PDB file of C-alpha atoms in Angstrom:
ATOM      1  CA  ASP A   1      -6.014  12.449  -1.493  1.00  0.00           C
ATOM      2  CA  ALA A   2      -6.777  10.442  -4.626  1.00  0.00           C
ATOM      3  CA  GLY A   3      -9.464  11.854  -6.853  1.00  0.00           C
ATOM      4  CA  VAL A   4     -12.026   9.826  -8.737  1.00  0.00           C
ATOM      5  CA  THR A   5     -10.228   6.934 -10.398  1.00  0.00           C
ATOM      6  CA  GLN A   6     -11.491   5.318 -13.575  1.00  0.00           C
ATOM      7  CA  SER A   7     -10.150   2.243 -15.323  1.00  0.00           C
ATOM      8  CA  PRO A   8      -9.179   1.489 -17.930  1.00  0.00           C
ATOM      9  CA  THR A   9      -8.252   4.846 -19.460  1.00  0.00           C
ATOM     10  CA  HIS A  10      -8.628   3.596 -23.008  1.00  0.00           C
ATOM     11  CA  LEU A  11     -10.359   0.580 -24.478  1.00  0.00           C
ATOM     12  CA  ILE A  12     -11.013  -0.801 -27.957  1.00  0.00           C
ATOM     13  CA  LYS A  13     -13.824  -3.300 -28.423  1.00  0.00           C
ATOM     14  CA  THR A  14     -15.535  -4.966 -31.362  1.00  0.00           C
ATOM     15  CA  ARG A  15     -19.217  -4.573 -32.187  1.00  0.00           C
ATOM     16  CA  GLY A  16     -21.344  -7.055 -30.270  1.00  0.00           C
ATOM     17  CA  GLN A  17     -18.875  -7.436 -27.416  1.00  0.00           C
ATOM     18  CA  HIS A  18     -19.450  -6.558 -23.803  1.00  0.00           C
ATOM     19  CA  VAL A  19     -17.489  -4.020 -21.757  1.00  0.00           C
ATOM     20  CA  THR A  20     -17.101  -3.238 -18.060  1.00  0.00           C
ATOM     21  CA  LEU A  21     -15.856   0.146 -16.905  1.00  0.00           C
ATOM     22  CA  ARG A  22     -14.809   0.779 -13.321  1.00  0.00           C
ATOM     23  CA  CYS A  23     -14.887   3.772 -11.038  1.00  0.00           C
ATOM     24  CA  SER A  24     -13.474   4.358  -7.560  1.00  0.00           C
ATOM     25  CA  PRO A  25     -14.964   7.418  -5.868  1.00  0.00           C
ATOM     26  CA  ILE A  26     -13.197   9.820  -3.576  1.00  0.00           C
ATOM     27  CA  SER A  27     -12.890   8.355  -0.099  1.00  0.00           C
ATOM     28  CA  GLY A  28     -16.038   9.147   1.863  1.00  0.00           C
ATOM     29  CA  HIS A  29     -18.160   9.780  -1.210  1.00  0.00           C
ATOM     30  CA  LYS A  30     -21.268   7.615  -1.307  1.00  0.00           C
ATOM     31  CA  SER A  31     -22.798   8.723  -4.587  1.00  0.00           C
ATOM     32  CA  VAL A  32     -21.522   7.762  -8.030  1.00  0.00           C
ATOM     33  CA  SER A  33     -22.902   8.959 -11.349  1.00  0.00           C
ATOM     34  CA  TRP A  34     -22.036   7.893 -14.882  1.00  0.00           C
ATOM     35  CA  TYR A  35     -22.081  10.107 -17.960  1.00  0.00           C
ATOM     36  CA  GLN A  36     -21.429   9.467 -21.647  1.00  0.00           C
ATOM     37  CA  GLN A  37     -19.730  12.142 -23.712  1.00  0.00           C
ATOM     38  CA  VAL A  38     -19.848  11.630 -27.450  1.00  0.00           C
ATOM     39  CA  LEU A  39     -17.439  13.699 -29.540  1.00  0.00           C
ATOM     40  CA  GLY A  40     -18.737  17.224 -29.995  1.00  0.00           C
ATOM     41  CA  GLN A  41     -21.472  16.872 -27.370  1.00  0.00           C
ATOM     42  CA  GLY A  42     -21.781  17.573 -23.691  1.00  0.00           C
ATOM     43  CA  PRO A  43     -21.833  14.730 -21.161  1.00  0.00           C
ATOM     44  CA  GLN A  44     -25.145  12.851 -20.965  1.00  0.00           C
ATOM     45  CA  PHE A  45     -26.433  11.327 -17.745  1.00  0.00           C
ATOM     46  CA  ILE A  46     -26.601   7.526 -17.684  1.00  0.00           C
ATOM     47  CA  PHE A  47     -27.002   6.445 -14.032  1.00  0.00           C
ATOM     48  CA  GLN A  48     -26.721   7.637 -10.466  1.00  0.00           C
ATOM     49  CA  TYR A  49     -26.162   5.346  -7.495  1.00  0.00           C
ATOM     50  CA  TYR A  50     -26.332   6.367  -3.866  1.00  0.00           C
ATOM     51  CA  GLU A  51     -25.680   3.968  -1.016  1.00  0.00           C
ATOM     52  CA  LYS A  52     -25.713   1.086  -3.507  1.00  0.00           C
ATOM     53  CA  GLU A  53     -29.186   1.890  -4.780  1.00  0.00           C
ATOM     54  CA  GLU A  54     -30.028   3.243  -8.221  1.00  0.00           C
ATOM     55  CA  ARG A  55     -31.321   6.791  -7.799  1.00  0.00           C
ATOM     56  CA  GLY A  56     -31.628   7.843 -11.383  1.00  0.00           C
ATOM     57  CA  ARG A  57     -31.426   6.522 -14.911  1.00  0.00           C
ATOM     58  CA  GLY A  58     -31.012   8.476 -18.108  1.00  0.00           C
ATOM     59  CA  ASN A  59     -32.465   7.759 -21.524  1.00  0.00           C
ATOM     60  CA  PHE A  60     -30.221   4.831 -22.411  1.00  0.00           C
ATOM     61  CA  PRO A  61     -31.181   1.345 -23.609  1.00  0.00           C
ATOM     62  CA  ASP A  62     -31.231  -1.687 -21.340  1.00  0.00           C
ATOM     63  CA  ARG A  63     -27.873  -2.722 -22.777  1.00  0.00           C
ATOM     64  CA  PHE A  64     -26.466  -0.276 -20.245  1.00  0.00           C
ATOM     65  CA  SER A  65     -26.408  -1.356 -16.617  1.00  0.00           C
ATOM     66  CA  ALA A  66     -24.484  -0.429 -13.521  1.00  0.00           C
ATOM     67  CA  ARG A  67     -24.030  -1.319  -9.921  1.00  0.00           C
ATOM     68  CA  GLN A  68     -22.391   0.052  -6.803  1.00  0.00           C
ATOM     69  CA  PHE A  69     -20.450  -2.092  -4.382  1.00  0.00           C
ATOM     70  CA  PRO A  70     -20.283  -1.949  -0.559  1.00  0.00           C
ATOM     71  CA  ASN A  71     -17.051   0.074  -0.797  1.00  0.00           C
ATOM     72  CA  TYR A  72     -18.973   2.574  -3.015  1.00  0.00           C
ATOM     73  CA  SER A  73     -16.964   1.781  -6.141  1.00  0.00           C
ATOM     74  CA  SER A  74     -19.039   1.252  -9.235  1.00  0.00           C
ATOM     75  CA  GLU A  75     -19.118  -0.604 -12.512  1.00  0.00           C
ATOM     76  CA  LEU A  76     -20.814   0.380 -15.750  1.00  0.00           C
ATOM     77  CA  ASN A  77     -21.595  -2.512 -18.073  1.00  0.00           C
ATOM     78  CA  VAL A  78     -22.550  -2.222 -21.711  1.00  0.00           C
ATOM     79  CA  ASN A  79     -23.700  -5.289 -23.658  1.00  0.00           C
ATOM     80  CA  ALA A  80     -23.923  -5.864 -27.410  1.00  0.00           C
ATOM     81  CA  LEU A  81     -21.720  -2.894 -28.217  1.00  0.00           C
ATOM     82  CA  LEU A  82     -22.642  -0.679 -31.149  1.00  0.00           C
ATOM     83  CA  LEU A  83     -20.405   1.720 -33.072  1.00  0.00           C
ATOM     84  CA  GLY A  84     -22.429   4.553 -31.550  1.00  0.00           C
ATOM     85  CA  ASP A  85     -21.322   3.554 -28.060  1.00  0.00           C
ATOM     86  CA  SER A  86     -17.878   4.962 -28.854  1.00  0.00           C
ATOM     87  CA  ALA A  87     -17.472   7.805 -26.390  1.00  0.00           C
ATOM     88  CA  LEU A  88     -15.751   9.097 -23.288  1.00  0.00           C
ATOM     89  CA  TYR A  89     -17.409   7.608 -20.218  1.00  0.00           C
ATOM     90  CA  LEU A  90     -17.161   9.805 -17.165  1.00  0.00           C
ATOM     91  CA  CYS A  91     -17.728   8.892 -13.560  1.00  0.00           C
ATOM     92  CA  ALA A  92     -18.520  11.517 -10.939  1.00  0.00           C
ATOM     93  CA  SER A  93     -18.679  11.066  -7.181  1.00  0.00           C
ATOM     94  CA  SER A  94     -20.087  13.125  -4.338  1.00  0.00           C
ATOM     95  CA  TRP A  95     -20.481  12.582  -0.586  1.00  0.00           C
ATOM     96  CA  ASP A  96     -24.231  12.887  -0.817  1.00  0.00           C
ATOM     97  CA  ARG A  97     -26.961  13.431  -3.363  1.00  0.00           C
ATOM     98  CA  ALA A  98     -25.350  16.779  -3.753  1.00  0.00           C
ATOM     99  CA  TRP A  99     -25.855  19.777  -5.910  1.00  0.00           C
ATOM    100  CA  GLY A 100     -23.588  19.782  -8.927  1.00  0.00           C
ATOM    101  CA  ASN A 101     -20.760  21.673  -7.281  1.00  0.00           C
ATOM    102  CA  GLY A 102     -20.329  18.650  -5.040  1.00  0.00           C
ATOM    103  CA  TYR A 103     -19.553  16.377  -7.961  1.00  0.00           C
ATOM    104  CA  THR A 104     -15.957  15.478  -8.760  1.00  0.00           C
ATOM    105  CA  PHE A 105     -15.361  13.906 -12.135  1.00  0.00           C
ATOM    106  CA  GLY A 106     -12.745  11.364 -13.075  1.00  0.00           C
ATOM    107  CA  SER A 107     -10.693  11.674 -16.246  1.00  0.00           C
ATOM    108  CA  GLY A 108     -12.882   9.141 -18.004  1.00  0.00           C
ATOM    109  CA  THR A 109     -12.556   5.956 -20.016  1.00  0.00           C
ATOM    110  CA  ARG A 110     -12.256   6.427 -23.761  1.00  0.00           C
ATOM    111  CA  LEU A 111     -14.158   3.540 -25.405  1.00  0.00           C
ATOM    112  CA  THR A 112     -13.752   2.899 -29.112  1.00  0.00           C
ATOM    113  CA  VAL A 113     -16.016   0.340 -30.769  1.00  0.00           C
ATOM    114  CA  VAL A 114     -14.818  -0.955 -34.141  1.00  0.00           C
TER     115      VAL A 114
ATOM    116  CA  ASP B   1     -34.230  17.761 -27.534  1.00  0.00           C
ATOM    117  CA  GLN B   2     -31.477  20.034 -26.304  1.00  0.00           C
ATOM    118  CA  GLN B   3     -32.638  21.483 -22.985  1.00  0.00           C
ATOM    119  CA  VAL B   4     -29.377  23.360 -22.414  1.00  0.00           C
ATOM    120  CA  LYS B   5     -27.921  25.177 -25.381  1.00  0.00           C
ATOM    121  CA  GLN B   6     -24.539  26.734 -25.938  1.00  0.00           C
ATOM    122  CA  ASN B   7     -24.824  28.213 -29.392  1.00  0.00           C
ATOM    123  CA  SER B   8     -21.222  29.308 -29.789  1.00  0.00           C
ATOM    124  CA  PRO B   9     -18.940  26.324 -30.385  1.00  0.00           C
ATOM    125  CA  SER B  10     -15.855  28.481 -29.999  1.00  0.00           C
ATOM    126  CA  LEU B  11     -14.681  31.856 -28.725  1.00  0.00           C
ATOM    127  CA  SER B  12     -11.322  33.563 -29.090  1.00  0.00           C
ATOM    128  CA  VAL B  13     -10.236  36.518 -26.937  1.00  0.00           C
ATOM    129  CA  GLN B  14      -7.055  38.407 -26.166  1.00  0.00           C
ATOM    130  CA  GLU B  15      -5.303  37.972 -22.837  1.00  0.00           C
ATOM    131  CA  GLY B  16      -6.488  40.573 -20.352  1.00  0.00           C
ATOM    132  CA  ARG B  17      -9.831  41.146 -22.057  1.00  0.00           C
ATOM    133  CA  ILE B  18     -13.242  39.881 -20.973  1.00  0.00           C
ATOM    134  CA  SER B  19     -14.538  36.479 -22.070  1.00  0.00           C
ATOM    135  CA  ILE B  20     -18.327  36.073 -22.162  1.00  0.00           C
ATOM    136  CA  LEU B  21     -19.761  32.606 -22.602  1.00  0.00           C
ATOM    137  CA  ASN B  22     -23.492  32.239 -23.085  1.00  0.00           C
ATOM    138  CA  CYS B  23     -25.996  29.522 -22.308  1.00  0.00           C
ATOM    139  CA  ASP B  24     -29.755  29.200 -22.850  1.00  0.00           C
ATOM    140  CA  TYR B  25     -32.125  26.667 -21.363  1.00  0.00           C
ATOM    141  CA  THR B  26     -35.666  25.617 -22.141  1.00  0.00           C
ATOM    142  CA  ASN B  27     -36.807  23.680 -19.058  1.00  0.00           C
ATOM    143  CA  SER B  28     -38.368  26.013 -16.487  1.00  0.00           C
ATOM    144  CA  MET B  29     -37.965  23.297 -13.815  1.00  0.00           C
ATOM    145  CA  PHE B  30     -34.219  23.872 -13.745  1.00  0.00           C
ATOM    146  CA  ASP B  31     -33.325  25.805 -10.635  1.00  0.00           C
ATOM    147  CA  TYR B  32     -29.589  25.405 -10.255  1.00  0.00           C
ATOM    148  CA  PHE B  33     -26.985  26.162 -12.873  1.00  0.00           C
ATOM    149  CA  LEU B  34     -23.308  25.378 -13.099  1.00  0.00           C
ATOM    150  CA  TRP B  35     -20.282  25.984 -15.258  1.00  0.00           C
ATOM    151  CA  TYR B  36     -17.649  23.338 -15.729  1.00  0.00           C
ATOM    152  CA  LYS B  37     -14.268  23.675 -17.382  1.00  0.00           C
ATOM    153  CA  LYS B  38     -12.650  20.809 -19.235  1.00  0.00           C
ATOM    154  CA  TYR B  39      -9.092  20.393 -20.423  1.00  0.00           C
ATOM    155  CA  PRO B  40      -8.220  17.634 -22.923  1.00  0.00           C
ATOM    156  CA  ALA B  41      -7.705  14.211 -21.313  1.00  0.00           C
ATOM    157  CA  GLU B  42      -9.232  15.402 -18.039  1.00  0.00           C
ATOM    158  CA  GLY B  43     -12.706  15.241 -16.560  1.00  0.00           C
ATOM    159  CA  PRO B  44     -14.848  18.372 -16.179  1.00  0.00           C
ATOM    160  CA  THR B  45     -13.919  20.568 -13.224  1.00  0.00           C
ATOM    161  CA  PHE B  46     -16.515  22.607 -11.369  1.00  0.00           C
ATOM    162  CA  LEU B  47     -16.036  26.340 -11.819  1.00  0.00           C
ATOM    163  CA  ILE B  48     -18.984  28.298 -10.450  1.00  0.00           C
ATOM    164  CA  SER B  49     -22.691  27.865  -9.843  1.00  0.00           C
ATOM    165  CA  ILE B  50     -25.821  29.908  -9.286  1.00  0.00           C
ATOM    166  CA  SER B  51     -29.183  29.186  -7.744  1.00  0.00           C
ATOM    167  CA  SER B  52     -32.331  30.399  -9.449  1.00  0.00           C
ATOM    168  CA  ILE B  53     -33.077  32.660  -6.477  1.00  0.00           C
ATOM    169  CA  LYS B  54     -30.060  34.775  -7.391  1.00  0.00           C
ATOM    170  CA  ASP B  55     -29.188  36.738 -10.498  1.00  0.00           C
ATOM    171  CA  LYS B  56     -25.437  36.987  -9.989  1.00  0.00           C
ATOM    172  CA  ASN B  57     -22.663  35.025  -8.342  1.00  0.00           C
ATOM    173  CA  GLU B  58     -19.038  36.043  -8.263  1.00  0.00           C
ATOM    174  CA  ASP B  59     -15.857  34.115  -7.500  1.00  0.00           C
ATOM    175  CA  GLY B  60     -12.629  35.913  -8.208  1.00  0.00           C
ATOM    176  CA  ARG B  61     -12.288  36.478 -11.945  1.00  0.00           C
ATOM    177  CA  PHE B  62     -15.447  34.485 -12.679  1.00  0.00           C
ATOM    178  CA  THR B  63     -18.986  35.854 -12.543  1.00  0.00           C
ATOM    179  CA  VAL B  64     -22.149  34.078 -13.573  1.00  0.00           C
ATOM    180  CA  PHE B  65     -25.300  36.018 -14.426  1.00  0.00           C
ATOM    181  CA  LEU B  66     -28.758  34.489 -14.566  1.00  0.00           C
ATOM    182  CA  ASN B  67     -31.770  35.977 -16.347  1.00  0.00           C
ATOM    183  CA  LYS B  68     -34.649  33.683 -15.434  1.00  0.00           C
ATOM    184  CA  SER B  69     -37.247  35.439 -17.543  1.00  0.00           C
ATOM    185  CA  ALA B  70     -35.071  34.984 -20.630  1.00  0.00           C
ATOM    186  CA  LYS B  71     -33.886  31.529 -19.530  1.00  0.00           C
ATOM    187  CA  HIS B  72     -30.353  32.705 -20.151  1.00  0.00           C
ATOM    188  CA  LEU B  73     -27.118  32.629 -18.229  1.00  0.00           C
ATOM    189  CA  SER B  74     -23.663  33.845 -18.977  1.00  0.00           C
ATOM    190  CA  LEU B  75     -20.174  33.369 -17.599  1.00  0.00           C
ATOM    191  CA  HIS B  76     -17.834  36.348 -17.524  1.00  0.00           C
ATOM    192  CA  ILE B  77     -14.107  35.881 -17.092  1.00  0.00           C
ATOM    193  CA  VAL B  78     -12.177  39.063 -16.322  1.00  0.00           C
ATOM    194  CA  PRO B  79      -9.328  39.347 -17.045  1.00  0.00           C
ATOM    195  CA  SER B  80      -8.905  36.372 -19.328  1.00  0.00           C
ATOM    196  CA  GLN B  81      -5.661  34.436 -19.066  1.00  0.00           C
ATOM    197  CA  PRO B  82      -4.063  31.915 -21.458  1.00  0.00           C
ATOM    198  CA  GLY B  83      -4.571  29.191 -18.816  1.00  0.00           C
ATOM    199  CA  ASP B  84      -8.319  29.740 -19.147  1.00  0.00           C
ATOM    200  CA  SER B  85      -8.185  28.152 -22.604  1.00  0.00           C
ATOM    201  CA  ALA B  86     -10.434  25.087 -22.320  1.00  0.00           C
ATOM    202  CA  VAL B  87     -13.905  23.846 -23.170  1.00  0.00           C
ATOM    203  CA  TYR B  88     -16.580  25.356 -20.934  1.00  0.00           C
ATOM    204  CA  PHE B  89     -19.796  23.471 -20.276  1.00  0.00           C
ATOM    205  CA  CYS B  90     -22.970  24.981 -18.964  1.00  0.00           C
ATOM    206  CA  ALA B  91     -25.074  22.523 -16.913  1.00  0.00           C
ATOM    207  CA  ALA B  92     -28.423  22.626 -15.161  1.00  0.00           C
ATOM    208  CA  MET B  93     -30.180  20.686 -12.444  1.00  0.00           C
ATOM    209  CA  GLY B  94     -33.849  20.325 -11.545  1.00  0.00           C
ATOM    210  CA  GLN B  95     -35.484  20.429  -8.166  1.00  0.00           C
ATOM    211  CA  SER B  96     -34.530  17.928  -5.476  1.00  0.00           C
ATOM    212  CA  GLY B  97     -35.277  14.380  -6.503  1.00  0.00           C
ATOM    213  CA  SER B  98     -33.444  14.766  -9.770  1.00  0.00           C
ATOM    214  CA  GLU B  99     -29.748  15.093  -9.225  1.00  0.00           C
ATOM    215  CA  LYS B 100     -28.682  14.605 -12.802  1.00  0.00           C
ATOM    216  CA  LEU B 101     -26.755  17.307 -14.574  1.00  0.00           C
ATOM    217  CA  VAL B 102     -27.991  18.324 -18.015  1.00  0.00           C
ATOM    218  CA  PHE B 103     -25.084  19.691 -20.036  1.00  0.00           C
ATOM    219  CA  GLY B 104     -24.809  21.926 -23.060  1.00  0.00           C
ATOM    220  CA  LYS B 105     -22.494  21.018 -25.932  1.00  0.00           C
ATOM    221  CA  GLY B 106     -19.716  23.259 -24.689  1.00  0.00           C
ATOM    222  CA  THR B 107     -17.836  26.319 -25.917  1.00  0.00           C
ATOM    223  CA  LYS B 108     -14.140  26.103 -26.659  1.00  0.00           C
ATOM    224  CA  LEU B 109     -12.441  29.212 -25.311  1.00  0.00           C
ATOM    225  CA  THR B 110      -9.038  30.226 -26.618  1.00  0.00           C
ATOM    226  CA  VAL B 111      -7.217  33.060 -24.872  1.00  0.00           C
ATOM    227  CA  ASN B 112      -4.408  34.397 -26.993  1.00  0.00           C
ATOM    228  CA  PRO B 113      -1.301  35.876 -25.346  1.00  0.00           C
TER     229      PRO B 113
END
């Protein structure tokens, strides 16, 4: 079975640009969460979606948005990129609004803003 | 405001010995705690968890201890193996209604042959 798939794996963008990151959850998983991991820090919660509805939002500016599609895949959008947005963006899926051991993480998208 | 703290950025142990990774938290609303392991170029992988109603949970070579009064948990790996070399993240969750994981900064464990 395929795990959580994220695309692209690496991305370089210029300040002020917009970026879209994609995540395909494990088949049957209905919940998708996004995390940002800056170098030297632990992952930080950005969003959680369950059954296409936003269930949680972390302390991130409105430049960050996300959505979940009918097939439960998800997109994370970041507008007006800043240098500080350079990070590893992780997607995690679970079959329900599960406890943390139910979350499976993808390998992430490494975003570099120059 | 770091609600989950891993104060040791790195730890080095000999193969076969015990590895002890520590984690402190400040938010008393956390009631479920987890350890994740992360290799370079991979996402975090769930290792072991513990509910706040317990003080110990064991899974093979991995044991997690929770001291609620001290707001402290630790992960013991016995015996340590070179394949255990990775970054270990402590994470916490609040009561139902908040499914987000709050992570510490991680501890890089190196197990030397």
